[in-house]
Coordinates of C-alpha atoms in Angstrom, one line a residue:
M1 CA -15.9 -35.8 -4.9
T2 CA -15.3 -36.7 -8.5
E3 CA -14.8 -40.3 -7.6
D4 CA -18.5 -40.4 -6.4
W5 CA -19.9 -39.6 -9.8
E6 CA -20.0 -42.0 -12.8
F7 CA -20.3 -40.7 -16.3
T8 CA -22.5 -42.8 -18.7
T9 CA -23.9 -42.3 -22.2
T10 CA -25.6 -44.5 -24.7
A11 CA -25.6 -44.4 -28.5
S12 CA -29.4 -44.2 -28.7
S13 CA -29.5 -41.1 -26.4
P14 CA -27.1 -38.1 -26.7
D15 CA -27.7 -37.3 -23.1
Y16 CA -24.7 -37.0 -20.8
C17 CA -25.6 -38.5 -17.4
F18 CA -23.7 -38.4 -14.2
D19 CA -24.7 -40.9 -11.5
D20 CA -24.0 -40.3 -7.8
K21 CA -22.4 -43.4 -6.3
S22 CA -21.7 -41.9 -2.9
T23 CA -24.9 -43.2 -1.3
E24 CA -26.4 -46.7 -2.0
N25 CA -29.9 -45.9 -0.8
N26 CA -30.4 -42.6 -2.7
K27 CA -29.4 -42.7 -6.4
T28 CA -29.0 -39.3 -7.9
Q29 CA -28.7 -38.9 -11.7
V30 CA -28.0 -35.7 -13.5
C31 CA -28.5 -35.8 -17.3
L32 CA -27.6 -33.1 -19.8
N33 CA -29.1 -33.1 -23.3
I34 CA -26.6 -31.4 -25.5
L35 CA -27.6 -31.0 -29.2
P36 CA -25.1 -29.8 -31.8
R37 CA -25.5 -26.2 -33.0
K38 CA -25.8 -25.4 -36.7
V39 CA -23.4 -22.7 -37.9
S40 CA -23.3 -21.4 -41.4
K41 CA -20.2 -21.8 -43.6
K42 CA -20.0 -18.0 -44.1
A43 CA -19.8 -17.4 -40.4
I44 CA -17.1 -20.0 -40.0
E45 CA -15.1 -18.5 -42.9
A46 CA -15.5 -15.0 -41.4
K47 CA -14.3 -16.2 -38.0
E48 CA -11.3 -18.0 -39.7
Q49 CA -10.4 -14.8 -41.6
K50 CA -10.6 -12.8 -38.4
I51 CA -8.4 -15.3 -36.6
A52 CA -5.9 -15.2 -39.4
Q53 CA -5.9 -11.4 -39.4
L54 CA -5.4 -11.4 -35.6
K55 CA -2.5 -13.8 -35.9
K56 CA -0.8 -11.5 -38.5
E57 CA -1.3 -8.5 -36.1
I58 CA 0.1 -10.5 -33.2
T59 CA 3.2 -11.4 -35.2
F60 CA 3.6 -7.8 -36.3
L61 CA 3.3 -6.6 -32.8
R62 CA 5.8 -9.1 -31.5
T63 CA 8.4 -8.1 -34.1
D64 CA 7.7 -4.4 -33.3
N65 CA 8.1 -5.1 -29.6
E66 CA 11.4 -6.9 -30.2
R67 CA 12.6 -3.9 -32.3
L68 CA 11.5 -1.4 -29.5
K69 CA 13.3 -3.6 -26.9
A70 CA 16.5 -3.4 -28.9
E71 CA 16.2 0.4 -29.3
N72 CA 15.5 0.7 -25.6
Q73 CA 18.5 -1.4 -24.7
A74 CA 20.7 0.7 -27.0
I75 CA 19.5 3.9 -25.4
K76 CA 20.1 2.6 -21.9
Q77 CA 23.6 1.5 -22.9
S78 CA 24.4 4.9 -24.3
I79 CA 23.0 6.6 -21.2
D80 CA 25.2 4.3 -19.0
T81 CA 28.3 5.0 -21.0
F82 CA 27.6 8.8 -20.8
R83 CA 27.2 8.6 -17.1
E84 CA 30.4 6.5 -16.7
N85 CA 32.3 9.1 -18.8
L86 CA 30.8 11.8 -16.6
F87 CA 31.9 10.1 -13.4
K88 CA 35.4 9.5 -14.8
E89 CA 35.6 13.2 -15.8
R90 CA 34.5 14.3 -12.3
E91 CA 37.0 12.0 -10.7
R92 CA 39.7 13.3 -13.0
N93 CA 38.7 16.9 -12.0
K94 CA 38.8 16.0 -8.3
M95 CA 42.3 14.6 -8.7
K96 CA 43.4 17.7 -10.6
G97 CA 41.7 20.0 -8.1
N98 CA 38.7 22.1 -8.3
S99 CA 40.3 25.1 -6.6
N100 CA 42.0 26.3 -9.8
L101 CA 40.5 29.5 -11.1
S102 CA 39.1 29.3 -14.6
L103 CA 40.0 31.8 -17.3
Y104 CA 36.4 33.0 -17.3
T105 CA 36.4 33.7 -13.5
M106 CA 39.8 35.6 -13.7
S107 CA 38.7 37.7 -16.7
L108 CA 35.4 38.6 -15.0
G109 CA 37.2 39.5 -11.8
L110 CA 39.6 41.7 -13.7
I111 CA 36.7 43.5 -15.5
I112 CA 35.0 44.2 -12.1
A113 CA 38.2 45.3 -10.5
C114 CA 38.9 47.8 -13.4
T115 CA 35.3 49.1 -13.1
L116 CA 35.7 49.6 -9.3
H117 CA 39.2 51.2 -9.7
F118 CA 38.0 53.7 -12.3
N119 CA 35.0 54.5 -10.2
S120 CA 37.1 55.2 -7.1
A121 CA 39.8 57.0 -9.2
S122 CA 37.2 59.3 -10.6
D123 CA 36.0 60.1 -7.0
S124 CA 39.5 61.0 -5.8
S125 CA 40.3 63.1 -8.9
S126 CA 37.3 65.3 -8.4
G127 CA 39.2 67.1 -5.7
T128 CA 36.7 66.7 -2.9
S129 CA 37.3 64.3 -0.1
R130 CA 34.1 62.6 0.7
K131 CA 33.5 61.8 4.4
L132 CA 31.3 58.9 5.3
L133 CA 30.0 59.4 8.8
F134 CA 33.3 58.9 10.7
Y135 CA 35.9 58.1 8.1
E136 CA 37.0 59.1 4.6
K137 CA 36.3 56.8 1.7
A138 CA 39.5 55.0 0.8
T139 CA 40.7 54.8 -2.8
Y140 CA 42.2 51.4 -3.8
N141 CA 44.3 50.8 -6.8
L142 CA 43.6 48.2 -9.5
P143 CA 45.8 45.3 -8.1
M144 CA 44.0 45.5 -4.7
Y145 CA 40.6 45.2 -6.3
A146 CA 41.8 42.3 -8.5
L147 CA 43.3 40.5 -5.5
I148 CA 40.1 40.9 -3.4
I149 CA 37.8 39.7 -6.2
L150 CA 40.0 36.7 -7.1
V151 CA 40.2 35.7 -3.4
F152 CA 36.4 35.8 -3.2
A153 CA 36.1 33.8 -6.5
L154 CA 38.6 31.2 -5.1
I155 CA 36.6 30.8 -1.9
W156 CA 33.4 30.5 -3.9
Q157 CA 34.8 27.8 -6.2
T158 CA 36.4 25.9 -3.4
F159 CA 33.9 25.9 -0.5
L160 CA 30.6 27.4 -1.5
K161 CA 29.8 25.9 -4.9
V162 CA 27.3 23.1 -4.6
R163 CA 27.7 20.2 -7.0
K164 CA 24.6 18.0 -7.5
P165 CA 25.3 14.2 -7.6
I166 CA 24.4 12.2 -10.6
Y167 CA 22.6 8.9 -9.8
K168 CA 23.1 5.7 -11.8
L169 CA 20.0 4.0 -13.2
P170 CA 19.3 0.6 -11.6

């Protein structure tokens, strides 16, 4: 389509004319009369100052963006190293075995066993035998309570404790 139009102008006339060459019988000509616009020097200087200020802001924002990208990369790297260390620690714990009772679990079980033992010992020392519907209440000694509680704690830590997975960032 652009091959069909011819652009012509003359020095005497500032008009821009486009002639249609596609048809030989019908000549079409489109002319545009473009006159220069007068702009004051103050307006030009104000625009130049505004452009210079915008250039300064753009360079500042670019440097700030680069700084933030570097900080973001450092934070991502520290998060990744933390996650890797956590995975390594979990793997090391799996190899060692999670069925080992912790000191906290054993001491808590011993405290509960002592409490139950003293409670049942005080019931038996009162001199009355309490009958529960069809059988008498049994009184256990301290090692029996400790053994039962530690077995339950071991079962809890081995089979029932749910560990949530940690996902790695893409």
